[in-house]
XYZ file of C-alpha atoms in Angstrom:
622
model
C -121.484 -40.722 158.475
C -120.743 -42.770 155.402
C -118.264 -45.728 157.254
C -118.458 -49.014 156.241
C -120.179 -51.501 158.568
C -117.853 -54.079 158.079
C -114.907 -52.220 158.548
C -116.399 -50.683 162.331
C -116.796 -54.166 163.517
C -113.492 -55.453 162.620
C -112.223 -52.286 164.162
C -114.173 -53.128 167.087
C -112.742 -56.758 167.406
C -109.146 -55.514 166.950
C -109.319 -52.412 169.489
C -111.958 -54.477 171.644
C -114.325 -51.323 172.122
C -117.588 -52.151 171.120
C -118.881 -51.234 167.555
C -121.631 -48.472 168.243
C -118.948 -46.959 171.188
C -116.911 -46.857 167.511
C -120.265 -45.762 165.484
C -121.209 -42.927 168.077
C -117.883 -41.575 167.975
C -116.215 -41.441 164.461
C -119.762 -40.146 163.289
C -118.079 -36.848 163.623
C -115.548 -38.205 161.405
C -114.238 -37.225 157.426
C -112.891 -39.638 155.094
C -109.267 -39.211 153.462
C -107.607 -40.173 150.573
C -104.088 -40.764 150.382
C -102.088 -41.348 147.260
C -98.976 -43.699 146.500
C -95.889 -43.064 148.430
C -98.330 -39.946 150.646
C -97.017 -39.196 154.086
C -100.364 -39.804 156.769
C -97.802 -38.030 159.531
C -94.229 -38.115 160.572
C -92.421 -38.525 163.711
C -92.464 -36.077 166.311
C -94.968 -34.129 164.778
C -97.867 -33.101 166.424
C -101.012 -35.553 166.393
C -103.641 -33.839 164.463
C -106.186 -36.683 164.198
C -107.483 -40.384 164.758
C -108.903 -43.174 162.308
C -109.889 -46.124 161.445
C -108.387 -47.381 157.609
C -110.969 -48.044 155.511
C -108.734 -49.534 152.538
C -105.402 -50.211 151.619
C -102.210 -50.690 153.922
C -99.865 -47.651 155.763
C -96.556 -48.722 156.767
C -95.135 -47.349 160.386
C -91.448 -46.309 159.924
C -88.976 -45.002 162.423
C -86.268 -42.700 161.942
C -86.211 -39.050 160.217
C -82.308 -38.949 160.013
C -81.801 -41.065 156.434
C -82.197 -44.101 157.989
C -85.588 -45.146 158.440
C -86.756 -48.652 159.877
C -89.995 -50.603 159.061
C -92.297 -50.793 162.170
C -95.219 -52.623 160.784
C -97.878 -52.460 158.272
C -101.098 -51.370 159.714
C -103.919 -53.285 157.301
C -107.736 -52.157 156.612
C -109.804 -51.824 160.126
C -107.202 -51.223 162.537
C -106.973 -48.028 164.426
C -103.930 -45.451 163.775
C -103.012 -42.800 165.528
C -105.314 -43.612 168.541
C -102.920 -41.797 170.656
C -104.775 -38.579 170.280
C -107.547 -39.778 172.410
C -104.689 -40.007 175.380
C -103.406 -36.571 174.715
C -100.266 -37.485 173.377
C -99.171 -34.600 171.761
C -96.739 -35.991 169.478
C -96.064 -38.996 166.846
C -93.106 -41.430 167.752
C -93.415 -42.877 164.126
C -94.018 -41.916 160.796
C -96.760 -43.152 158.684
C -97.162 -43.820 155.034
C -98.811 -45.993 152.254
C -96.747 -47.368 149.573
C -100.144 -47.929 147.108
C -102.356 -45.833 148.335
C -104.425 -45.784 151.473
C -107.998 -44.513 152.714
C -108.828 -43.359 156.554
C -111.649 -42.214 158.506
C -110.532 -39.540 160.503
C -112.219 -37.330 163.436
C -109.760 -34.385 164.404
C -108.225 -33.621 167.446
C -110.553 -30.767 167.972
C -113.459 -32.980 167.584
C -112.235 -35.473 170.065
C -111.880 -32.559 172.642
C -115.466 -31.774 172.045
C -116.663 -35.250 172.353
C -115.007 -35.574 175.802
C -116.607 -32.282 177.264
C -119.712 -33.650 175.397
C -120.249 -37.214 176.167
C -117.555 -37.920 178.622
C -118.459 -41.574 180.192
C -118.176 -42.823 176.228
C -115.355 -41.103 175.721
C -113.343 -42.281 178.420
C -114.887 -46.242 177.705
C -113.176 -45.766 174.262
C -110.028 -44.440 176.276
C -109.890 -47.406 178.446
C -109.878 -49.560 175.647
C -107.201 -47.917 173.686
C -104.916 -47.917 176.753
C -105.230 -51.710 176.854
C -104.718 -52.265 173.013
C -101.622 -50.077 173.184
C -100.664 -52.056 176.509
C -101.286 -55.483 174.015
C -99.608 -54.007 171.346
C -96.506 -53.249 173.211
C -96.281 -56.856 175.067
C -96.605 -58.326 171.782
C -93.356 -56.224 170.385
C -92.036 -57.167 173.251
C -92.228 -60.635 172.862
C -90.968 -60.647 169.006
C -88.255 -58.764 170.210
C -87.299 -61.598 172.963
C -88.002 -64.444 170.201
C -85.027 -62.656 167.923
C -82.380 -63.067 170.351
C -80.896 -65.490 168.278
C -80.346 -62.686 165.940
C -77.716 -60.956 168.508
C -74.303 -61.932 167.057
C -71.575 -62.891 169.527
C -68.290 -61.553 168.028
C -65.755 -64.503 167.965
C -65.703 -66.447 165.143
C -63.578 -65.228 161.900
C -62.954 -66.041 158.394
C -59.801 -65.204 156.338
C -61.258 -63.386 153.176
C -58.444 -62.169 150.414
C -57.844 -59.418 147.863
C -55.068 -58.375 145.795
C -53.078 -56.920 149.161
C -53.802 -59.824 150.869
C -55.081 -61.904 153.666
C -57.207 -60.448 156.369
C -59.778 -61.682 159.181
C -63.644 -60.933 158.821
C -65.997 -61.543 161.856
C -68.517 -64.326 161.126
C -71.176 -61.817 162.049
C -70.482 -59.757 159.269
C -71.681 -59.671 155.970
C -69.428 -57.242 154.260
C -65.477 -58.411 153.958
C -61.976 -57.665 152.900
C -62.392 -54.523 150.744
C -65.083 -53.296 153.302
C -62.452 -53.581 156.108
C -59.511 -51.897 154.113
C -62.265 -48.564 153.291
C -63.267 -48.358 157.059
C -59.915 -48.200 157.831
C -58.565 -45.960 155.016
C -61.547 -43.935 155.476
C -62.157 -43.129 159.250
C -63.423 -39.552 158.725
C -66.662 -38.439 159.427
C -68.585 -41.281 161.592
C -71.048 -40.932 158.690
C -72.153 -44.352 157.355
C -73.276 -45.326 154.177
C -76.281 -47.014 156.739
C -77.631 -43.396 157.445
C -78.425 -42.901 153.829
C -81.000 -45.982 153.417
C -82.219 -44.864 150.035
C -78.561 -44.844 148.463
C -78.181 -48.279 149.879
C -81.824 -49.053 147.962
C -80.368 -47.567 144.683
C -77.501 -49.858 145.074
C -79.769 -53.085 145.109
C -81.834 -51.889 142.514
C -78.769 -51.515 140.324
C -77.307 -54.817 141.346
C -80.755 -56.785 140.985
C -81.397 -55.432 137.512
C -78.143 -55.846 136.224
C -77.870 -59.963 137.849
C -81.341 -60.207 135.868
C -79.788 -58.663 132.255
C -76.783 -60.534 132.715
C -78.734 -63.482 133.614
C -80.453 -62.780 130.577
C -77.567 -62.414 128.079
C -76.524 -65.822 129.254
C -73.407 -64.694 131.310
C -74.490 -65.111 135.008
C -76.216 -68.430 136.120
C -79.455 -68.541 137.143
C -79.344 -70.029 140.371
C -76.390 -67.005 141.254
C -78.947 -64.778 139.148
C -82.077 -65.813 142.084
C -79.227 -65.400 144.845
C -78.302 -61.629 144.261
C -82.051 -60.623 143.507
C -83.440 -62.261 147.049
C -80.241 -60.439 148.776
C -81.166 -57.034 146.960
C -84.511 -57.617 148.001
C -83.770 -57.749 151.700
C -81.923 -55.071 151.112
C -84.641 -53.178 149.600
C -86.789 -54.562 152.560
C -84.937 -52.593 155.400
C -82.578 -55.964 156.387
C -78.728 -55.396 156.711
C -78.331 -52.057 156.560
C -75.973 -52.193 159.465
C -73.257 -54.047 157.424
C -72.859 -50.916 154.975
C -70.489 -49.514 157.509
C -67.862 -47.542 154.852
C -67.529 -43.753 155.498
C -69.956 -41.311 153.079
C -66.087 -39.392 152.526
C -63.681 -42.044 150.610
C -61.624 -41.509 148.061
C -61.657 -43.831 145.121
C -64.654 -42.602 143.209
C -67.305 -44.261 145.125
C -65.616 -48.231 144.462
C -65.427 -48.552 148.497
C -69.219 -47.933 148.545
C -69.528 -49.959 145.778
C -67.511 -52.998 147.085
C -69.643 -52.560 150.367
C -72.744 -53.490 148.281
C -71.235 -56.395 146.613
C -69.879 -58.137 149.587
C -72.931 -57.420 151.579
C -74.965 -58.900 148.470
C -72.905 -61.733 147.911
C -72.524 -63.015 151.138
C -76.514 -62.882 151.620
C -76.751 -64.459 148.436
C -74.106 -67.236 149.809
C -76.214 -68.046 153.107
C -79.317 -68.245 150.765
C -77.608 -70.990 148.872
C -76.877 -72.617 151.746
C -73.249 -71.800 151.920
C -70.798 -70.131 154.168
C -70.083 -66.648 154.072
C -66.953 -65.676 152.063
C -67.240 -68.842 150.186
C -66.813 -66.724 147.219
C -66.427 -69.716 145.094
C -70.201 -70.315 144.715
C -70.951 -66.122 144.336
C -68.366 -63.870 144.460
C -68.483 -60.253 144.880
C -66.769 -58.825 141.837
C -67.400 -61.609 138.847
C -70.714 -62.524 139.695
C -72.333 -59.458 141.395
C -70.540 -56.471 139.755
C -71.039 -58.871 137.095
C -70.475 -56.213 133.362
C -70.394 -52.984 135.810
C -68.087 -50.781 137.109
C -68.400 -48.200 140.239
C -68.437 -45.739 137.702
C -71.321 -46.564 135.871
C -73.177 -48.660 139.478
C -72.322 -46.259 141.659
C -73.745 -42.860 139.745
C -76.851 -44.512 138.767
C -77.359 -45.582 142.798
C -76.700 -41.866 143.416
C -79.633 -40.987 140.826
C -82.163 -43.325 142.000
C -81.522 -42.174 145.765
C -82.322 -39.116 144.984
C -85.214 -39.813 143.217
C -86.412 -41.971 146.041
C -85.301 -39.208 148.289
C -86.972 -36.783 145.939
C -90.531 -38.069 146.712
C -90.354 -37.712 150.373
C -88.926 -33.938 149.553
C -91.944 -33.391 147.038
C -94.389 -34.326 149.629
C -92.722 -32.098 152.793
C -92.673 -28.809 150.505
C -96.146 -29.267 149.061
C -97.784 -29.497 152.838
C -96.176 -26.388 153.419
C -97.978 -24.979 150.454
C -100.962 -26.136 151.561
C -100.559 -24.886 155.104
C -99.060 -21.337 153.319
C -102.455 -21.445 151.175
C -104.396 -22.284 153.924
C -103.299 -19.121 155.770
C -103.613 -16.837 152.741
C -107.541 -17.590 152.952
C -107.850 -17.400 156.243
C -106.035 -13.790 156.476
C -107.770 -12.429 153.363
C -109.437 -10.021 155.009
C -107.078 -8.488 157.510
C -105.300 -5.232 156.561
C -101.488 -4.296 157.110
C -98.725 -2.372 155.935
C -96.771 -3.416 153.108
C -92.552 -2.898 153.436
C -90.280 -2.375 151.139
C -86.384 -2.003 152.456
C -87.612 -2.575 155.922
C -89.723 1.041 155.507
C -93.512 1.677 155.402
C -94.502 1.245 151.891
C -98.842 0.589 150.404
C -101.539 -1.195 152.488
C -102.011 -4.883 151.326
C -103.516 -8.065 153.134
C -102.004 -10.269 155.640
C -103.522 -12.787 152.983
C -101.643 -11.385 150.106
C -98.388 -12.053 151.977
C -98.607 -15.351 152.919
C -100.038 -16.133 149.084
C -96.989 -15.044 147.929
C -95.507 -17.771 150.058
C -97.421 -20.285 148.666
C -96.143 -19.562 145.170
C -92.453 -19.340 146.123
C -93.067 -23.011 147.351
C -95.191 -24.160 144.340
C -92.101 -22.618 141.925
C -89.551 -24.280 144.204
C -91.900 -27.315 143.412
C -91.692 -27.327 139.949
C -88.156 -26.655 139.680
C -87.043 -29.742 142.075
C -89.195 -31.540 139.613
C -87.730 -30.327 136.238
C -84.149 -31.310 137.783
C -85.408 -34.356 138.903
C -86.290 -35.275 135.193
C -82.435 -35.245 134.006
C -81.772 -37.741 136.898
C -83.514 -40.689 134.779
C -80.926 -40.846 131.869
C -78.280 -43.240 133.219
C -75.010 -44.415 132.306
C -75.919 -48.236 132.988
C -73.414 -50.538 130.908
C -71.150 -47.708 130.138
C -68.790 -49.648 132.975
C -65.081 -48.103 132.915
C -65.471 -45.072 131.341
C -68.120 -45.776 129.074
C -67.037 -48.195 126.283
C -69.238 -50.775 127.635
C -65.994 -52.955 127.725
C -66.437 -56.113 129.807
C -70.328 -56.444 129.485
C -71.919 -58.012 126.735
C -73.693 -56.516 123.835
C -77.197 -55.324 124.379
C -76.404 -55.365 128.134
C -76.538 -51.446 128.318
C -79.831 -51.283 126.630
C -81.064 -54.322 128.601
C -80.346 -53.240 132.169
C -81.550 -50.137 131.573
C -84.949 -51.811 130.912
C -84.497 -54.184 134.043
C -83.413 -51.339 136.552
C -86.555 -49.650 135.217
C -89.009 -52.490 136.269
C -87.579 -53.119 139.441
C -87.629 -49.347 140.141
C -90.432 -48.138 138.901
C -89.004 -44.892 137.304
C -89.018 -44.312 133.701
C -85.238 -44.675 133.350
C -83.190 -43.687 130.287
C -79.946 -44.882 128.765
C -77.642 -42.129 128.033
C -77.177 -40.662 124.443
C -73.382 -40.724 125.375
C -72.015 -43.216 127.613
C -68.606 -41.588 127.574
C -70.135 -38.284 128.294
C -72.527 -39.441 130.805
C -69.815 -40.907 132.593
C -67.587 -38.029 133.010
C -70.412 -35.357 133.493
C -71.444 -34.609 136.731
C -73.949 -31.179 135.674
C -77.319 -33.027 136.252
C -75.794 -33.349 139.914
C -75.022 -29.823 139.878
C -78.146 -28.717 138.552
C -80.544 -30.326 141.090
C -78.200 -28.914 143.937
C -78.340 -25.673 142.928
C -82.348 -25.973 142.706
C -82.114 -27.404 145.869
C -80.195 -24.012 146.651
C -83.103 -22.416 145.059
C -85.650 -23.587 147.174
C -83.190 -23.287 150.514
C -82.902 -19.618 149.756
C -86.747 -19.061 149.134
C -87.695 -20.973 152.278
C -85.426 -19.340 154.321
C -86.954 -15.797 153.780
C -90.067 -16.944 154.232
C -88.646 -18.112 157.813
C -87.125 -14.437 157.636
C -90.187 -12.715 157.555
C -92.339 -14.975 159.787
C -89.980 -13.890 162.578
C -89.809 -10.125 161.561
C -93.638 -10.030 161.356
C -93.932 -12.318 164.960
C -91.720 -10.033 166.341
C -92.182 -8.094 170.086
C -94.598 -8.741 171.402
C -94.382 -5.158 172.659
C -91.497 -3.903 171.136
C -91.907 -5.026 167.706
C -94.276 -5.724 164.528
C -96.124 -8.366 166.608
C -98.703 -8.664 163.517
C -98.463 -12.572 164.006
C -98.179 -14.824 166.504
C -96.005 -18.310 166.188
C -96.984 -20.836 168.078
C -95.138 -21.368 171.191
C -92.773 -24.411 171.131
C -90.666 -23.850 174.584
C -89.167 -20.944 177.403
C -86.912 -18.839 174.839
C -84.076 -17.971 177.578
C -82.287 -19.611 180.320
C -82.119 -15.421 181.778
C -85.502 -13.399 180.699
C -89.030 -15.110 181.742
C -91.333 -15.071 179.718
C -89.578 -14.768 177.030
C -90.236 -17.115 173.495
C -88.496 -17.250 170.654
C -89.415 -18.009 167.010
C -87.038 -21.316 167.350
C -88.570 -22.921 164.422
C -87.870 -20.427 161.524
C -84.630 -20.401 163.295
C -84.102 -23.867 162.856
C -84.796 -23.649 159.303
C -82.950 -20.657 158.115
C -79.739 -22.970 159.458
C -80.623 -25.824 157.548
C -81.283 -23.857 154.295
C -77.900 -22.495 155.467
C -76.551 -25.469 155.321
C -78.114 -26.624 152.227
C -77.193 -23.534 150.325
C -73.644 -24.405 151.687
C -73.697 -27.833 150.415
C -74.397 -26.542 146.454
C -70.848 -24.850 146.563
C -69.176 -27.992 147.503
C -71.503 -29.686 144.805
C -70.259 -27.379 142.314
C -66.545 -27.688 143.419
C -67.071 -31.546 143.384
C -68.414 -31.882 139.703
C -65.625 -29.358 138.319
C -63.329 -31.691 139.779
C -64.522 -33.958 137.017
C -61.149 -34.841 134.849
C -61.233 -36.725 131.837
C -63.301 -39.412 131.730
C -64.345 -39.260 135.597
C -65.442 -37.692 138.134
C -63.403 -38.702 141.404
C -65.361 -36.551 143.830
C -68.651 -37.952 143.441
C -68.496 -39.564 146.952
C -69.416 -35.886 148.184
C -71.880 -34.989 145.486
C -73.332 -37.978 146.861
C -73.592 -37.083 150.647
C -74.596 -33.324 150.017
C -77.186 -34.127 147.707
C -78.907 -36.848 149.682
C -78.154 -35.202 153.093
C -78.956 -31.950 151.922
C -82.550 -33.169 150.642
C -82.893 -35.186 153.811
C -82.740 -32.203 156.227
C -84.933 -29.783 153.888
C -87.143 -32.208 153.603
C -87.295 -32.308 157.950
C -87.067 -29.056 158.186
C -90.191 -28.401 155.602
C -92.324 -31.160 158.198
C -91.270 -29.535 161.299
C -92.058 -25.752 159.870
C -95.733 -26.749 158.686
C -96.455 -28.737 161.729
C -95.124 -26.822 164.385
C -94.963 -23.398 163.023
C -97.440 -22.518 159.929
C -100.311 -24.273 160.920
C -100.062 -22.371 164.321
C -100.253 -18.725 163.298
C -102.307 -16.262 163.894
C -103.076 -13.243 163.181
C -102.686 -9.636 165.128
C -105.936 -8.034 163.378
C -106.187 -4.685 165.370
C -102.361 -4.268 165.766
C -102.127 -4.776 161.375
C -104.832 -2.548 161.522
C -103.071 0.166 163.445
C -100.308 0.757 161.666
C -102.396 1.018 158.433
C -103.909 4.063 159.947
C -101.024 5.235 161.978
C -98.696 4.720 158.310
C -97.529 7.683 156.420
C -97.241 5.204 153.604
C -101.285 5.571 153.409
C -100.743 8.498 151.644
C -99.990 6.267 148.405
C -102.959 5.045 148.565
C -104.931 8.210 148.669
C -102.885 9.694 146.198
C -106.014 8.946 142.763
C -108.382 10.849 145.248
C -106.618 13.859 146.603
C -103.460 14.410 144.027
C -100.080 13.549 144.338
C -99.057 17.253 146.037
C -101.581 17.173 148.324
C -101.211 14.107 149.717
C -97.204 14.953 149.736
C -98.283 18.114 151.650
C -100.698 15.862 154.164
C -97.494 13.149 154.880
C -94.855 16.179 155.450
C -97.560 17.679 158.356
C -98.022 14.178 159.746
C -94.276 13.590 159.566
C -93.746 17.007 161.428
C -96.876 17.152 164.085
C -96.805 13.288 164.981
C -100.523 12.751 163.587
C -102.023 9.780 161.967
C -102.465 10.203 158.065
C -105.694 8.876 158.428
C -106.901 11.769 161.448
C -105.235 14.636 159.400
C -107.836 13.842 156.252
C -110.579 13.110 158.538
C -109.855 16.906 160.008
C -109.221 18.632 157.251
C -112.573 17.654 156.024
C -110.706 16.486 152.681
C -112.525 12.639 152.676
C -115.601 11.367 155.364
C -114.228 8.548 157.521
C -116.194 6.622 155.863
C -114.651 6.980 152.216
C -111.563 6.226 153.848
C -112.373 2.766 155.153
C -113.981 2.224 152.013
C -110.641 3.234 150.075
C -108.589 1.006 153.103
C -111.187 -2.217 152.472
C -109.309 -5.354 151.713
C -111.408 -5.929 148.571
C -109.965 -2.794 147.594
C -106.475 -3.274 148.515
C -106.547 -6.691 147.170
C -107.096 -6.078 143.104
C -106.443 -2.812 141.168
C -109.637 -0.807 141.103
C -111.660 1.987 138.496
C -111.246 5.758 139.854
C -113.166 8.098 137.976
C -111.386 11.116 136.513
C -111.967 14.567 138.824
């Protein structure tokens, strides 16, 4: 074991089990590596491991549905995932590290071992852990009771206007007029803006970078400049989220989302200035926070960096399920089956082979994601109306393109053509059709996993899925493969959403696209699910498989197909002779050479090895 001493005894004080308890037991342990913005495990996944962090800080998150809340951080020599040692099969948060992270970690199997091994340590440590989780609970607890103040009473209202009029805001909220008039214009799918937390992230990132240009350019004061950064910063730290409350369907080219964002900002930004909400006086949503934009040059660019940001999490989900596809490959490399072609016996191959091929159709849909992704960082920034830059001052496009870059941390781009960029919705097109791409490959795999999985007795049965739960309400016994089946509907649903997409940026007319709103929603809801649906299939389906050898094995020698493969040794008529008798008597190809004398049994399994099925291979001329 190579774990620092230092980092065992602060362990040790912070999980109170003593430090060679700690020693004996993670001496079975591996260390692990994560990189920036690396997923350690999501929620409701099954727990694979326990550790101890060695270096660098993971985050806890909860929430897989788009809106994701911070937990805590979880710093260097604290425990994580400890609930393996109580058998709890399954994570109730997500974990990962924003700047990279390394953990000692001793697997699941390992800890089973050590309890049938050296079980009055084992349950010490258990003891323990039961009490820290007991502490750490009491102490949420009590955080929780010292934010009551936090719980709003509804009762207090201020009048807030706009160019319709006067209307009443509740004190408690932080969006106003404009806000109000969307939610009720736009009561249509009980789909938030909240549920999409990364499009509410691109939306401070736009209007912090564009308060520092304009700051900059000497059009925005500073102490209004300091006001919307800290309020985009709580944004961008998880706070308020609740108070983007118009529906993801609106009409209006995205300006009720947009308006959302500024009154949310600016009334932050008021209470940070000491001030009352809607004193818009002091900050006000459109002349100081929209400060040179428009929703159609804010509002596209927030789409963009969502799905960047959304784009990581996606990139992460689909390359575990290469690994785990990989991972399979190797460990079936040596067990023989039947190959198919239109659902019919076709050449002998590996199990390994197939689920290779897997692993590639993941790795292209990889690298495809990633080439639309690219387009997404050439934005439209200080194009404002339609993209004359009118109202903003000059160098302000160039400038906030640089800002939103820094505060981002993407590589961001200003648009050749402003005008163009602002009417053209095909980079929104393209990465939902290679979203499409990868929906369609993934849900064949999920196609064949349940063909080959299927019987038990009445079918291929030349894998078995893991078990998740009773498969019928009618038959015992029965299981189903519910996890492919969950993901064939969502790539159903995401190959869906790429023909609205397309409909949506057609709809473009000249010098705007009006239906971005729903570009929006498929796009970020459509990588949100895949990307769930690409956790849940590695964790609770791939890494479970197994393999039916002697069954695979059977119908190799049972095929008629076989004959292919014998056709360099025994000619091409004979072996259509041999098939034809098998065909007609019922026999095995394989028995019918064996009896006829025409190879030894043991030139056949020599032909039938996996090394030999695996690679093309020299036959000497007759």
């Amino acid at each position: 074991m190579n774990i620092e001493e230092k980092i065992i005894k602060i362990a040790a004080r912070s999980s109170d089990i003593p430090a060679d308890d700690l020693t004996a037991f993670f001496s079975e342990g591996i260390r692990r590596t994560y990189a920036p913005n690396e997923w350690l495990f999501h929620e409701s996944m099954p727990r694979r491991w326990a550790g101890i962090i060695l270096d660098g800080k993971v985050e806890l998150v909860r929430g897989v549905h788009g809106s994701s809340r911070h937990i805590a951080t979880i710093i260097a020599g604290t425990l994580i995932s400890e609930g393996a040692f109580l058998e709890d099969h399954s994570h109730s948060n997500s974990a990962f590290t924003r700047h990279g992270a390394t953990v000692w970690q001793i697997s699941t199997e390992k800890i089973a071992e050590f309890r049938t091994s050296q079980p009055a340590l084992f349950h010490r440590i258990v003891a323990r852990i039961a009490v820290s989780i007991y502490r750490r609970l009491r102490e949420l607890s009590n955080r929780l009771y010292e934010r009551k103040d936090c719980i709003q009473e509804v009762g207090g209202f201020r009048t807030e206007q706009d160019s319709l009029g006067n209307r009443e805001v509740s004190d408690y909220a932080y969006y106003g007029v404009q806000t109000i008039r969307a939610m009720e214009n736009f009561s249509i799918s009980g789909i938030q803006l909240r549920n999409f937390s990364h499009l509410i992230e691109g939306l401070a990132l736009v209007k912090k970078a564009a308060a520092m240009a304009n700051f900059e350019l000497g059009v925005l004061e500073e102490a209004k400049m300091r006001a919307i950064a800290a309020a985009c910063d709580d944004l961008l730290a998880g706070n308020l989220h609740e108070h983007f409350v118009v529906d993801m369907f609106q009409g209006g080219a995205g300006t009720s989302t947009n308006m959302n964002a500024n009154e949310v900002i600016a009334n932050r930004g008021l209470e940070l200035m000491g001030r009352e909400k809607g004193d818009y006086g002091y900050l006000h949503p459109n002349d100081d926070v929209n400060c040179s934009q428009s929703t159609n040059d804010a509002y596209p660019t927030s789409i963009k960096l969502a799905v960047l940001l959304a784009n990581r999490s996606l990139i992460n989900a689909m390359t575990a399920l290469k690994a785990a596809l990989d991972a399979k490959a190797e460990e079936f490399g040596d067990v023989l089956k039947m190959g198919r072609t239109e659902n019919q016996d076709a050449v002998p191959m590996t199990l390994g082979q197939e689920f290779s091929a897997y692993g590639v159709m993941i790795e292209s849909a990889i690298k495809a994601i990633e080439r639309a992704a690219y387009e997404f960082l050439d934005i439209n920034m200080g194009a404002t109306a339609i993209g004359t830059g009118i109202n903003s001052p000059p160098g302000y496009a160039d400038l906030v393109t640089q800002k939103l870059s820094m505060v981002s941390g993407f590589a961001l781009r200003r648009a050749r053509n402003l005008i163009e960029a602002t009417q053209n919705a095909g980079s929104f097109c393209q990465m939902s059709s290679t979203l499409k791409r990868a929906a369609v490959q993934i849900s064949k795999i999920c196609n064949d996993l349940r063909w080959l999985s299927s019987g038990p007795r009445c079918g291929l049965n030349e894998i078995n899925l893991p078990p998740m739960q009773p498969g019928s309400s009618i038959m015992p016994g029965k299981v189903n493969p519910v996890i492919p089946e969950l993901v064939n509907q969502v790539c159903y649903q995401v190959m869906g959403y790429d023909a609205v997409v397309s409909m949506a940026a057609e709809a473009s007319e000249l010098e705007l696209c009006m239906a971005e709103p729903i570009i929006a929603y498929d796009l970020l809801h459509g990588m949100m699910i895949l990307t769930n649906a690409c956790v849940t299939l590695t964790s609770r389906c791939v890494n479970g498989i197994e393999a039916n050898r002697d069954v695979c094995r059977g119908y190799v020698e049972n095929s008629i197909g076989l004959v292919t493969a014998l056709v360099p040794f025994l000619g091409y008529d004979l072996c259509a002779a041999i098939a034809k008798e098998a065909l007609k008597t019922g026999s095995s190809v394989f028995q019918l050479v064996c009896d006829k004398e025409l190879l030894t049994q043991e030139q056949l399994y020599d032909i039938l090895s996996p090394e030999s099925m695996t690679d093309p291979r020299f036959i000497p001329k007759k």
